[in-house]
Short mmCIF file of C-alpha atoms in Angstrom, two decimals:
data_model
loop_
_atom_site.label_atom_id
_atom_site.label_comp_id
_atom_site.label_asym_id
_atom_site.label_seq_id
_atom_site.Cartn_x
_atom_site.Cartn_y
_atom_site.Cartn_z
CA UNK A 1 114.90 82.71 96.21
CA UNK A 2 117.68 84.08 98.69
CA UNK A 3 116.50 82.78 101.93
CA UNK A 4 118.35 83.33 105.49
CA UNK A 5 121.28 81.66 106.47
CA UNK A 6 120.54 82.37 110.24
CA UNK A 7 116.55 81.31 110.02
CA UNK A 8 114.59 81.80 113.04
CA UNK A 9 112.44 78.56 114.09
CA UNK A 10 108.51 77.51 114.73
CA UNK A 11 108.14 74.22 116.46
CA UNK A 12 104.47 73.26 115.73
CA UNK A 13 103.03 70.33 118.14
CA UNK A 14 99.81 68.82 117.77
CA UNK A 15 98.00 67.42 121.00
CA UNK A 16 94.66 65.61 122.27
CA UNK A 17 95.01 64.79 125.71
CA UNK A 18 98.67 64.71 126.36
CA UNK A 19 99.49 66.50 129.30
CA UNK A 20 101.53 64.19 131.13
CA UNK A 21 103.57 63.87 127.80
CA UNK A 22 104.06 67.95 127.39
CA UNK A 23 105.75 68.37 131.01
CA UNK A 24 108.66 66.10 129.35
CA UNK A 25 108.56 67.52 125.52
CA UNK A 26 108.33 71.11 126.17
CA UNK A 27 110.89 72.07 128.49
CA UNK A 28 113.41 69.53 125.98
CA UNK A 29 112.62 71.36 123.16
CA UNK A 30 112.90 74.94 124.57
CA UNK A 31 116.52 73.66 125.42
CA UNK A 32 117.18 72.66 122.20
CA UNK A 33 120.50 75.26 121.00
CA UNK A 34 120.33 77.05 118.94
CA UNK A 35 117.35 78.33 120.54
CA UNK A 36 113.49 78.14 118.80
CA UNK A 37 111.85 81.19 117.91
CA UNK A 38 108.53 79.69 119.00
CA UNK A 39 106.88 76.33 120.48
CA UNK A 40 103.29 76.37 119.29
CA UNK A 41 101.12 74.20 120.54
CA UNK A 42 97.55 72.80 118.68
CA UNK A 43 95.09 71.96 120.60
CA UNK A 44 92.04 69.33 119.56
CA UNK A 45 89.32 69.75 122.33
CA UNK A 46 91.49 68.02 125.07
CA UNK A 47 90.09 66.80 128.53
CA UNK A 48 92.67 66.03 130.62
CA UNK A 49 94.38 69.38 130.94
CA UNK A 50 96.76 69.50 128.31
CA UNK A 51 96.42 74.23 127.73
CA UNK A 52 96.74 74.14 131.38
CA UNK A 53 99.40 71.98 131.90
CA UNK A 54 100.92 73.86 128.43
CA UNK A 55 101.27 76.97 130.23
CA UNK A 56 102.46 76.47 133.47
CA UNK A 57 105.41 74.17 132.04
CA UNK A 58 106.22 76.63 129.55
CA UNK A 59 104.92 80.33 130.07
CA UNK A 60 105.63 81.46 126.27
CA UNK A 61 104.32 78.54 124.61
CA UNK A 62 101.78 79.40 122.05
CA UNK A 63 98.22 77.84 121.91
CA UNK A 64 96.22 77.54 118.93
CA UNK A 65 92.72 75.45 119.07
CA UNK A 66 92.18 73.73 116.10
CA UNK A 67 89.06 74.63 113.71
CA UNK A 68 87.93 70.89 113.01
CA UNK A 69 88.88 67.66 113.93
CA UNK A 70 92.07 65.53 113.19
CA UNK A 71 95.60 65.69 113.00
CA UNK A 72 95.75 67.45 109.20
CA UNK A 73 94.11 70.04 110.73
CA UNK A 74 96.06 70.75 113.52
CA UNK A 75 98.79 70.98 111.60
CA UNK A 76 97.50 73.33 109.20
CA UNK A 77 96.19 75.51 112.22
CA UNK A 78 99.72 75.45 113.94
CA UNK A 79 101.43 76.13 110.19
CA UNK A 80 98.64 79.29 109.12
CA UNK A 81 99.65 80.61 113.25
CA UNK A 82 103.41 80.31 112.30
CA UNK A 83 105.70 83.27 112.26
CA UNK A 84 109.12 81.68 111.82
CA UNK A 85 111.42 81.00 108.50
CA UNK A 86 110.97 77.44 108.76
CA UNK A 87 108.39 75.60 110.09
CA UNK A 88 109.33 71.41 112.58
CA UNK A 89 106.91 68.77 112.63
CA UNK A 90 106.59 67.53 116.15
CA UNK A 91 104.36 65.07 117.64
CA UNK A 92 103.84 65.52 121.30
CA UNK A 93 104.01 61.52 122.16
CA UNK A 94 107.73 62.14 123.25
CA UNK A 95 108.44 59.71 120.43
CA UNK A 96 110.41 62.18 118.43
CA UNK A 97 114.13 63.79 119.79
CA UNK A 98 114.27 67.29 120.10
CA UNK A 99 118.18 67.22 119.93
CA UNK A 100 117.64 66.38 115.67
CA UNK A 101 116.01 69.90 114.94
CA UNK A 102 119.52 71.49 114.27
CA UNK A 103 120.17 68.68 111.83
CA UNK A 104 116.54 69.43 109.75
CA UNK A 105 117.68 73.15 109.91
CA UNK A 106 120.69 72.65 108.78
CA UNK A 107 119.54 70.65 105.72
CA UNK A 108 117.25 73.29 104.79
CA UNK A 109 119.77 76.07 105.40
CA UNK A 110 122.14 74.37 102.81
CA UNK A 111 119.52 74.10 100.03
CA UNK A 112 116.63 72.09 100.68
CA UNK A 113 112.99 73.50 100.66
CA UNK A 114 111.80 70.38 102.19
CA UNK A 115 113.37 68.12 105.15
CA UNK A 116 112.23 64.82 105.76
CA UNK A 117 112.72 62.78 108.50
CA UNK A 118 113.34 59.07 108.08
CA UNK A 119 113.84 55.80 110.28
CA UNK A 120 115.21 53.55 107.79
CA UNK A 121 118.56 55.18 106.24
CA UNK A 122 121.56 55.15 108.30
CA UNK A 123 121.45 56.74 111.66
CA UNK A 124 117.56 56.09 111.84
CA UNK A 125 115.67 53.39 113.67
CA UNK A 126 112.89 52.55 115.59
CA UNK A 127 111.63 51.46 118.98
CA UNK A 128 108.09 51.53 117.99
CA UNK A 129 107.15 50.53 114.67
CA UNK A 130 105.72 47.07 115.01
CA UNK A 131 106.29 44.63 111.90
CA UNK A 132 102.92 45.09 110.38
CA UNK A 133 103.25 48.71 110.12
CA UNK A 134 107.11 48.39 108.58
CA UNK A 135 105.17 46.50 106.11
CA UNK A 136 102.55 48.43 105.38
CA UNK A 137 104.66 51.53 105.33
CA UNK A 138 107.45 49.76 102.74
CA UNK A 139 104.00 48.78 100.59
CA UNK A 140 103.04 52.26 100.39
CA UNK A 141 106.30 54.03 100.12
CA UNK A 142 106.77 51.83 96.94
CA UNK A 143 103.64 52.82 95.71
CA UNK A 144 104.34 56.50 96.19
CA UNK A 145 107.83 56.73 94.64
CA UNK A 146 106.25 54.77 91.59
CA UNK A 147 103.47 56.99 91.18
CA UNK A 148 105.92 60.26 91.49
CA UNK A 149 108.99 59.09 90.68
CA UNK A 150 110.62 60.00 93.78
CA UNK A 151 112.99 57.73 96.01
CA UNK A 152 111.34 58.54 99.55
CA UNK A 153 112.43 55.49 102.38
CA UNK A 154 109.84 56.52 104.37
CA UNK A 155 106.63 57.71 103.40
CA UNK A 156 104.95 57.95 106.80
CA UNK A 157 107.23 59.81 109.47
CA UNK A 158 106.06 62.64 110.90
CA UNK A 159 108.93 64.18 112.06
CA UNK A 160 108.97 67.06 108.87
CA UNK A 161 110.65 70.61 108.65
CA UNK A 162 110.09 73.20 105.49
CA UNK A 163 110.45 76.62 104.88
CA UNK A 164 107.76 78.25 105.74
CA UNK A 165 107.24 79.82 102.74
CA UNK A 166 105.97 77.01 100.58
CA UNK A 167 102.66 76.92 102.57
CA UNK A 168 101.06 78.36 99.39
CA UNK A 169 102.12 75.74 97.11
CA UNK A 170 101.11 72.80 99.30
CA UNK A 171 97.63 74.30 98.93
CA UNK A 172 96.55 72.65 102.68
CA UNK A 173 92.64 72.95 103.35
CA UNK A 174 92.15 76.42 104.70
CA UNK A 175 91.70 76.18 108.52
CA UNK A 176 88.40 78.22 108.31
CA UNK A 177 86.45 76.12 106.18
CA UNK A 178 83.41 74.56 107.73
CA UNK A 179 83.50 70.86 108.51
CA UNK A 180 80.97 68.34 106.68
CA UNK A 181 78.03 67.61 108.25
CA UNK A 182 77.83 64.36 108.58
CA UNK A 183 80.59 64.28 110.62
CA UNK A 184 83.58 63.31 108.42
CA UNK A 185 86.67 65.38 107.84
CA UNK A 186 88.20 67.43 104.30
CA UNK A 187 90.74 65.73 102.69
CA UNK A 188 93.97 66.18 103.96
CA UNK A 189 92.63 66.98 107.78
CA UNK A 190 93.52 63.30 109.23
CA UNK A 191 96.47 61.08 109.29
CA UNK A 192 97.41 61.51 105.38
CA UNK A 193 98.42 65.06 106.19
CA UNK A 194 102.01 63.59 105.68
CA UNK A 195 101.30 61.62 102.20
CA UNK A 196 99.44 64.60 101.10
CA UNK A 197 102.51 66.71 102.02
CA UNK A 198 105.13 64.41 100.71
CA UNK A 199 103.21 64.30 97.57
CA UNK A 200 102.43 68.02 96.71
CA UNK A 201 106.05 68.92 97.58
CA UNK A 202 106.85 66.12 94.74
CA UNK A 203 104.51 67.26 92.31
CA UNK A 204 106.02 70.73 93.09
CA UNK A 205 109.40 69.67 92.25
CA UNK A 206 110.97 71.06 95.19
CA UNK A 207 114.10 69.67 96.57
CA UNK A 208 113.75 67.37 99.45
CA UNK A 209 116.60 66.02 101.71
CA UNK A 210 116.12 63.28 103.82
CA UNK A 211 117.13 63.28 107.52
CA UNK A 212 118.13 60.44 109.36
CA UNK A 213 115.92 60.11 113.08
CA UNK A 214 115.17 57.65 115.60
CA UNK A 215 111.94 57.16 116.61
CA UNK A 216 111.20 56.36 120.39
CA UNK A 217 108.04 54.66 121.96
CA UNK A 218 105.24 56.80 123.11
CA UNK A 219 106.14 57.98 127.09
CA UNK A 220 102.29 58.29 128.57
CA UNK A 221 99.27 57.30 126.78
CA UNK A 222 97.21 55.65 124.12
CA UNK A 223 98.12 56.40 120.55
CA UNK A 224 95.74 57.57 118.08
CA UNK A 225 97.05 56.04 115.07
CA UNK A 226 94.69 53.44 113.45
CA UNK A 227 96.78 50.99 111.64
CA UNK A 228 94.51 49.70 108.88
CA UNK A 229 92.02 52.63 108.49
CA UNK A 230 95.03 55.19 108.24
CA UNK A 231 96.80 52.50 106.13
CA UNK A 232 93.78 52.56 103.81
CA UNK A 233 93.39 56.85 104.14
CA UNK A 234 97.23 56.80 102.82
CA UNK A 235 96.59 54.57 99.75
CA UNK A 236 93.40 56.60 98.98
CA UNK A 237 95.55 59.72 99.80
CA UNK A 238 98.22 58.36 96.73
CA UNK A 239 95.90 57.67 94.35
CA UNK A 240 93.94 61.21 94.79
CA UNK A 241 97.40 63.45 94.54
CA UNK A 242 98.32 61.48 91.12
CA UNK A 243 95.32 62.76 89.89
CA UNK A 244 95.23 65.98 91.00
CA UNK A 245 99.22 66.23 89.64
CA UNK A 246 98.08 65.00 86.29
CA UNK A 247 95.43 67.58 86.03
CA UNK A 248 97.17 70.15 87.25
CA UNK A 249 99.88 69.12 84.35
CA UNK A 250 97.56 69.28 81.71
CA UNK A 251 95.85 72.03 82.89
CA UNK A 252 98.95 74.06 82.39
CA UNK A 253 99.85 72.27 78.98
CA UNK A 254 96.55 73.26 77.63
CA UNK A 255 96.70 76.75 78.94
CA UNK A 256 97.34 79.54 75.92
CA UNK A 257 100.52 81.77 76.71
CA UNK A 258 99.39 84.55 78.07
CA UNK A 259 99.09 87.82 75.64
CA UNK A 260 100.91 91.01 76.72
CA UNK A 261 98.18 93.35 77.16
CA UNK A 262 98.69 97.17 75.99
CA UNK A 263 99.86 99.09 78.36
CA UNK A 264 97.31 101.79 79.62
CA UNK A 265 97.57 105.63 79.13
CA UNK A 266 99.03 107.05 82.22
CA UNK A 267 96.84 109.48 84.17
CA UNK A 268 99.77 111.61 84.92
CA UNK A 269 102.40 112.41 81.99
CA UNK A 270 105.67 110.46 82.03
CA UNK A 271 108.99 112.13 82.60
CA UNK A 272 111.57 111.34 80.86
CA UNK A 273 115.32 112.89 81.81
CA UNK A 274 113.52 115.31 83.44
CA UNK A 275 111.29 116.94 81.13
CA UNK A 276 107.55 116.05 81.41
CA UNK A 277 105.70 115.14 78.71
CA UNK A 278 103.68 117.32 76.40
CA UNK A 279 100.24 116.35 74.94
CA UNK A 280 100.93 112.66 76.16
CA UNK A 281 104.38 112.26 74.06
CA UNK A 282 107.98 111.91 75.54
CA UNK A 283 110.20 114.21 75.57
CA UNK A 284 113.91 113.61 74.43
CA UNK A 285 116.86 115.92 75.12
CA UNK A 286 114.80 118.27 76.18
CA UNK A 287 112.30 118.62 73.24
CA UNK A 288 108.95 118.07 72.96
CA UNK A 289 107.99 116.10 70.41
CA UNK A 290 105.39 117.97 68.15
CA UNK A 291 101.98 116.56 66.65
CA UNK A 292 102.42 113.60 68.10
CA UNK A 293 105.29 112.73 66.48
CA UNK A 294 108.88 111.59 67.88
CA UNK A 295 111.92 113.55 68.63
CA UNK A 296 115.38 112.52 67.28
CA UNK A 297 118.80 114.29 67.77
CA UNK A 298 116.66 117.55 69.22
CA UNK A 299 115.08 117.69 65.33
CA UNK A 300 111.37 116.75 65.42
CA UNK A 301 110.19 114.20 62.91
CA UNK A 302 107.81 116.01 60.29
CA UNK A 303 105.12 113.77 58.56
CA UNK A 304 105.87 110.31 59.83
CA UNK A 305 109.60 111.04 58.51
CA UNK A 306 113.37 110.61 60.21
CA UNK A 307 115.80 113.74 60.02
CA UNK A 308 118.97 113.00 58.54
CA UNK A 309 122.05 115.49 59.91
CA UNK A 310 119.54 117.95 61.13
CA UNK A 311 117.35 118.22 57.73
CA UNK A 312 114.10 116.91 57.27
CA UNK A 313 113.26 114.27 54.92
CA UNK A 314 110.68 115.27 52.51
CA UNK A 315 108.44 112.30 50.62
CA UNK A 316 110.87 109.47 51.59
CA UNK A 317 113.82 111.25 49.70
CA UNK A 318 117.19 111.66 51.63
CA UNK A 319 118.71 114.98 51.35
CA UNK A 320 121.26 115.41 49.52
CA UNK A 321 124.37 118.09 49.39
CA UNK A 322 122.33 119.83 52.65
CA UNK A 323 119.34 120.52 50.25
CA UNK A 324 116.14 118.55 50.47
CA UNK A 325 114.67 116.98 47.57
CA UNK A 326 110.88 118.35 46.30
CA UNK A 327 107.87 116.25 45.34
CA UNK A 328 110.38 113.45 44.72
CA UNK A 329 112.31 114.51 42.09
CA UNK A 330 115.64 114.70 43.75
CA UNK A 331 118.18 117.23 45.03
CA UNK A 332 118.28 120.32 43.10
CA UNK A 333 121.53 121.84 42.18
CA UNK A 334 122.56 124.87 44.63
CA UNK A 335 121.71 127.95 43.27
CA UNK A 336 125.42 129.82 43.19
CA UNK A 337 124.89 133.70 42.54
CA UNK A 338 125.45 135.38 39.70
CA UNK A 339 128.92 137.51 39.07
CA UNK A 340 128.86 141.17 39.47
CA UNK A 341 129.56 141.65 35.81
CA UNK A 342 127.18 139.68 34.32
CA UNK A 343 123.31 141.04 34.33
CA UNK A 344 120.56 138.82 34.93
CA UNK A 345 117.99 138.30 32.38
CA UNK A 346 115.41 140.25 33.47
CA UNK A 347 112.20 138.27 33.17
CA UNK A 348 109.44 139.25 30.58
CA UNK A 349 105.98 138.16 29.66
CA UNK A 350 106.32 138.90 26.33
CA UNK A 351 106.81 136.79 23.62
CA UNK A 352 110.45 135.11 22.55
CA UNK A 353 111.57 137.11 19.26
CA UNK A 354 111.73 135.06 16.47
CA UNK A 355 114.92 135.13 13.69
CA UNK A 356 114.43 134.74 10.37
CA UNK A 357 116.33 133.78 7.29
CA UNK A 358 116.27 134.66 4.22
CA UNK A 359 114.10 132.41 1.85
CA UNK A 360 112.37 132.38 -1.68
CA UNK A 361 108.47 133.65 -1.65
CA UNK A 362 107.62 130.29 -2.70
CA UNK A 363 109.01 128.64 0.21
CA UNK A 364 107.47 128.37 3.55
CA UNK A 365 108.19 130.64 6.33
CA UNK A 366 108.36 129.12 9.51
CA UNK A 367 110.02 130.90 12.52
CA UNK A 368 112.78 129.50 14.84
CA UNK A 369 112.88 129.66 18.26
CA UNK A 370 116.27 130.66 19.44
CA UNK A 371 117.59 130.57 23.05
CA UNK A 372 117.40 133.65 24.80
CA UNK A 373 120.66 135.51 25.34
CA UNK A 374 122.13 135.46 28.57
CA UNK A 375 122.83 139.40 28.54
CA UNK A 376 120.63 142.29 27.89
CA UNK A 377 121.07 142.78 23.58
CA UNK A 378 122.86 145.87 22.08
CA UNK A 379 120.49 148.26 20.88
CA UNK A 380 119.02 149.14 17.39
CA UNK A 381 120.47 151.29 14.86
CA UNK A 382 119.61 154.79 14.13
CA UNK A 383 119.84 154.17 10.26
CA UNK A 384 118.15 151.05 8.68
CA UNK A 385 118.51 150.35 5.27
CA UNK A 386 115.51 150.82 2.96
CA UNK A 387 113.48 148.05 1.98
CA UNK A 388 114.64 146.45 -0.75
CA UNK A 389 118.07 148.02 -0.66
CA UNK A 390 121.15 145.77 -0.90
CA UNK A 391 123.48 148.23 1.01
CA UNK A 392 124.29 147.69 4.74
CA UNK A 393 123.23 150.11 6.87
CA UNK A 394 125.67 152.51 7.70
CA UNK A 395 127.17 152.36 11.85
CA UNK A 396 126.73 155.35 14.12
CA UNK A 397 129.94 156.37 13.37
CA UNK A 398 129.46 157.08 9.65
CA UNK A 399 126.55 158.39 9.86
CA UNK A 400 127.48 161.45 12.31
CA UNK A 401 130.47 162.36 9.66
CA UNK A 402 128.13 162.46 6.94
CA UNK A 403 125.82 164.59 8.91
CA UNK A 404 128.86 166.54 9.36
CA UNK A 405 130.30 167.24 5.37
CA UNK A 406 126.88 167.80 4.77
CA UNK A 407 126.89 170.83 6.77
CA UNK A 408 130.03 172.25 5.59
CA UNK A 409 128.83 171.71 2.40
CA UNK A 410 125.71 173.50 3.13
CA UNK A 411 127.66 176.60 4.52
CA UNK A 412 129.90 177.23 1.40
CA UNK A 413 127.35 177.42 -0.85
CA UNK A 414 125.61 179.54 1.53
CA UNK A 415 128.39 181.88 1.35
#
């Protein structure tokens, strides 16, 4: 995913009754260089002034009131009203230094999807954290990076930063849902909201890239953290995400690949180099391909079959010597036209004449077929021999000078 190398910036802040703390953490974040895009600020049904005082400190701050109760909310409220690249953590105790956002940006800039802040690697610390909750937070930070296999130093910080869009893979309860009704919150709307992001970015296998911070003591006011009920929510929080990972794994395991569904007939014809299609077939180099069937080469395919050098083929036969074969018997020989001297046999119904030879009464007759000439025959002669003679029959020739001595004989013994 190519993402901006220049990102523009949503501080999101949630607040109950911290006014006195806002005239000190807004005006140090809007001076934070590079400059914010945006300081939004979550409101949860304060009473001492804290919109007001919002405002008049800093004229373009956001305000967003929160649609139930608890910090998960909040945040989830501030994150859905969000219109930056990437999205900063920020609790409005004064606790957390505005001077480290360019160092969260700048880890997500060069690769990370999430940033996580963290008071125990080097450059981190503390002036807060009492004993018991370094305890309690090494306790559960084990059990987290056991149960996800990741290598987190410290689960519970709050001071976070993400590109803004992964909100639809953490899957956060959507800020319009109603609350219960007997007065408890949805999961993920109190203190866990940081577990329950730490763990959905794991089970999302996103890259995360821990940045160091120092956490200062709270300026004005009581906090609202609850060190052995939130301790408890957090461990609840771990076990719950496992199983929701695992089931999310095996729901995807189990899930048949998907099957390609044919593509519909489109309403209007395709065009294809140009040409529109004709009777819902495409058209290739300019041809339409007839009956339905395809075009190759600008030769249409006849009967389910390819054309070969721009000749059909007929029954599965390739042509052969430019002719194509019939009814599968292969390619005939060309037909090469007669020469001008020779006569073609002229064809005849009537029966081939048989030859005969010359054989004894006694023996069988039986006539021969023989082939038929392949020019016209000579014709008969005037003079046949008599039946039963044994003398050949005279040629034209002789016969016209007999004809001829028999009419000068004729005249002298006329005269």
């Amino acid at each position: 995913m190519q993402r901006s190398q220049q990102p523009t910036v949503s501080v999101v802040v949630p607040t109950r009754n911290e006014a006195r703390n806002l005239q000190v953490v807004l005006p140090a974040i809007a001076a934070v260089r590079p400059a914010v895009h945006e300081i939004i600020v979550v409101d949860g049904n304060s009473v001492d002034g804290t919109i007001e005082t919002a405002r008049r400190v800093l004229p373009w701050v956001r305000i967003v009131e929160q649609t139930r109760k608890g910090k998960g909310n909040a945040m989830a409220c501030g994150f859905a009203a969000a219109t930056g690249d990437i999205i900063v953590m920020f609790d409005a105790d004064g606790s957390a230094d505005p001077a480290e956002i360019p160092a969260f940006v700048q880890a997500l800039v060069d690769g990370a999807d999430f940033a996580k802040g963290t008071r125990f690697a080097r450059g981190g610390g503390s002036d807060d954290i009492t004993l018991l909750r370094r305890s309690g937070n090494a306790g559960l930070n084990g059990v987290a990076n056991m149960l996800f296999g990741t290598r987190h130093s410290d689960l519970c910080y709050g001071y976070n930063a993400f590109w803004a869009d992964l909100l639809p893979l953490l899957e956060l309860p959507a800020v319009d849902a109603p609350a219960p009704g007997d007065g408890s919150m949805l999961w993920g709307d109190g203190f866990e909201i940081e577990t329950v992001l730490a763990c959905r970015v794991a089970a999302a296998d996103l890259r995360v890239t821990e940045v160091p911070s120092y956490e200062r003591e709270r300026m004005f006011g009581d906090t609202n953290l609850r060190t052995f009920a939130d301790g408890t929510r957090v461990l609840r929080t771990l076990a719950a995400e496992r199983r929701r990972a695992s089931k999310k794994t095996e729901q995807k395991a189990e899930q048949p690949a998907a099957r390609m569904a044919p593509a519909p007939r489109p309403t209007q014809p395709p065009v294809r180099d140009g040409h529109p299609a004709r009777n819902g077939h495409a058209v290739q180099n300019g041809h339409a391909a007839p009956n339905g069937h395809a075009v190759s080469n600008g030769h249409a395919v006849s009967n389910g079959h390819s054309v070969s050098n721009g000749h059909a083929v007929a029954n599965g036969f390739a042509p052969q010597n430019g002719f194509a074969p019939q009814d599968g018997l292969g390619a005939p020989r060309p037909h090469h036209r007669p020469e001008r001297d020779t006569l073609p046999v002229p064809p005849t119904t009537e029966p081939v004449t048989a030859h005969f030879t010359a054989v004894s009464p006694t023996e069988d007759v039986t006539p021969v077929a023989g082939p038929r000439p392949a020019q016209r025959p000579s014709p008969r002669p005037v003079n046949r021999p008599a039946v039963g003679s044994d003398r050949p029959a005279p040629d034209r020739a002789a016969a016209q000078r007999e004809a001829v001595d028999a009419r000068y004989a004729l005249e002298e013994e006329a005269s």
